[in-house]
Amino acid sequence: MATEIPPGIAMPDEVETRLGTLKFFDGFPDEATVDKLYDNLDFQRAVQAYLLAIPAVNQAAMRKALLRWGPANTTMPIWEELVFPRTVGLTFNTSTPYAWMWIDLHDGPLVAEVPPGVLGAFNDHWYRWLLDVGVTGPDEGKGGKYLILPPRYKGEVPEGYFVARAQSYEMFLAFRTFPDEKGDLKPHVELTKQRTRVYPLSQAANPPPMKFVNISPEPFVTVGPGDYQFWDLLNDVVQSEPPYTGDPVTLGFFASIGIEHGKPFAPDERMKQILTEAATVGDATARALTYRMRDKEAFYHESSAWRTAFLGGYNFERNGIKLLDSSSQYYFYATGVTPAMEAKMVGSGSQYALAFVDSNGRPLDGSRTYRLHVPANVPINNFWSVIAYDNQTRSFLQTEQTWPSVTSKDKDFNVNGDGSVDVYFGPERPGDARNFIQTIAGKGWNAIFRLYGPLEPWFDKSWKLGEVELVE
């Protein structure tokens, strides 16, 4: 009754792998091999859990930072005088005031009254987009009342609101205001404080007061840690959100390393060592994915360093497939996600180009001097900017300059005779160059080029941004 076994089914008694020699007795692993395999499995799952958890931990760090200023649902920090480099937060801009607050639906539906003329969105605890508010939202920039319903809400839904059914219980509301025609920030900031209200639906007849905090002058850190503390922040999110608010496979990775809703996170010494190393490797991998992205489709032109942050769109999918690398790099590098950030909106909205290396593919070195040549006729309806960020924190470079940026609306902005612009980066201003961003010797940096109100030549690629070139 014997059957000849085809090759590839049976396991040899010994095999050599990256884990060392694995030993078997007729296919049954010995104890030392079992220990190696489980250590490896736990480590693999921990690294993948880390990469999958970057969005949630990004939000957990944001939650911790915002709640420092007051309770959820009642407190809105505002950068009334723009965001200064003393704010350590992922890739802010230097042109518009931000207003953020933390939202908690555990006690039931909330109403959010949004002022006119803003641009923003709700992003949930797992960092999924819920809906836009303001110019790209259903209020179309006129302002309005949004009713946010918690997961599995079965109560009555009153009329008169823009209604959204949340997938998680906690989230953040973030929007930007804009300078007026004279460049004054104050009118729209004051309108935000007058017209923004968040309150329980049950208190709609008599809303409680809001607290607004100007944090422009304050040191403020919203960037999450990349070491073992990462797991504690992830556990905070998992404990706050029931499993039905998340993705089963992702939650399975978290559970496999001991982070599961309703259960204590209490790794033993072996697992602590694995998680500590996995956090280091996870953070290192996120940096590789961000700074040396290998998917060529992300780049705007062949042989260009400039690339999009949104390979696969705002949900990082292509042909129904999740682009795992693209998702991890985005949430490691940036804050806030909405379709409006990557959609083609000719003459409105914004577009972003990222550069992490120079024209020769070398990391940008704060000890060296570089030039970015911006050709004439930048395809914009409003203005453009270029901002330098710290590779470690993905936040503004902190130098002697007020802001590490050059924008086409700067008072001392200099244009060449042919309409082009040269922007210089370096530890010292080269000669009398007016378009200058200071860098720091010994510190790496990266840049984002923003187009506000991008026009068709940007989308059809008939206009091409110059590269960041080393000045020898």
mmCIF file of C-alpha atoms in Angstrom, residues 85-92 94 223 283 287 290-291 332-334 354-356 364-366 386-399 403-405 425 437-448 450:
data_model
loop_
_atom_site.group_PDB
_atom_site.id
_atom_site.type_symbol
_atom_site.label_atom_id
_atom_site.label_comp_id
_atom_site.label_asym_id
_atom_site.label_seq_id
_atom_site.Cartn_x
_atom_site.Cartn_y
_atom_site.Cartn_z
ATOM 1 C CA PRO A 85 9.779 75.123 14.560
ATOM 2 C CA ARG A 86 9.373 74.777 18.335
ATOM 3 C CA THR A 87 6.433 72.521 17.407
ATOM 4 C CA VAL A 88 7.805 69.047 16.763
ATOM 5 C CA GLY A 89 5.117 67.665 14.490
ATOM 6 C CA LEU A 90 5.110 65.796 11.218
ATOM 7 C CA THR A 91 5.575 67.993 8.125
ATOM 8 C CA PHE A 92 3.535 71.083 9.007
ATOM 9 C CA THR A 94 4.595 77.545 7.331
ATOM 10 C CA VAL A 223 5.656 62.806 17.072
ATOM 11 C CA ASP A 283 11.649 52.136 12.924
ATOM 12 C CA ARG A 287 13.012 55.082 7.475
ATOM 13 C CA THR A 290 10.455 56.650 3.397
ATOM 14 C CA TYR A 291 13.921 57.840 2.469
ATOM 15 C CA PHE A 332 5.767 57.611 9.427
ATOM 16 C CA TYR A 333 6.304 60.922 7.645
ATOM 17 C CA ALA A 334 3.047 62.888 7.643
ATOM 18 C CA LEU A 354 9.007 65.111 -1.639
ATOM 19 C CA ALA A 355 12.791 64.891 -1.998
ATOM 20 C CA PHE A 356 15.147 63.030 0.336
ATOM 21 C CA LEU A 364 20.997 65.736 1.826
ATOM 22 C CA ASP A 365 23.753 66.874 4.204
ATOM 23 C CA GLY A 366 23.262 69.957 6.364
ATOM 24 C CA VAL A 386 9.540 74.693 -0.302
ATOM 25 C CA ILE A 387 10.222 73.658 3.298
ATOM 26 C CA ALA A 388 13.133 71.754 4.868
ATOM 27 C CA TYR A 389 12.520 69.075 7.506
ATOM 28 C CA ASP A 390 14.698 67.216 9.990
ATOM 29 C CA ASN A 391 15.249 63.568 8.993
ATOM 30 C CA GLN A 392 15.081 62.430 12.617
ATOM 31 C CA THR A 393 11.801 64.064 13.614
ATOM 32 C CA ARG A 394 10.226 64.711 10.177
ATOM 33 C CA SER A 395 9.528 68.162 11.634
ATOM 34 C CA PHE A 396 10.809 71.658 10.812
ATOM 35 C CA LEU A 397 14.557 72.143 10.977
ATOM 36 C CA GLN A 398 15.261 74.197 14.113
ATOM 37 C CA THR A 399 17.781 76.873 13.117
ATOM 38 C CA TRP A 403 10.906 79.229 9.475
ATOM 39 C CA PRO A 404 12.931 76.836 7.295
ATOM 40 C CA SER A 405 11.024 77.775 4.168
ATOM 41 C CA PHE A 425 20.091 75.424 1.277
ATOM 42 C CA ILE A 437 16.944 78.013 3.891
ATOM 43 C CA GLN A 438 19.464 77.413 6.644
ATOM 44 C CA THR A 439 20.531 73.846 7.436
ATOM 45 C CA ILE A 440 22.612 72.406 10.263
ATOM 46 C CA ALA A 441 26.090 70.932 9.912
ATOM 47 C CA GLY A 442 26.024 67.239 10.737
ATOM 48 C CA LYS A 443 22.238 66.930 10.385
ATOM 49 C CA GLY A 444 20.383 65.392 7.468
ATOM 50 C CA TRP A 445 17.287 67.004 5.996
ATOM 51 C CA ASN A 446 14.596 66.551 3.377
ATOM 52 C CA ALA A 447 12.245 68.862 1.499
ATOM 53 C CA ILE A 448 8.637 69.210 0.425
ATOM 54 C CA ARG A 450 4.018 72.458 -2.240
#
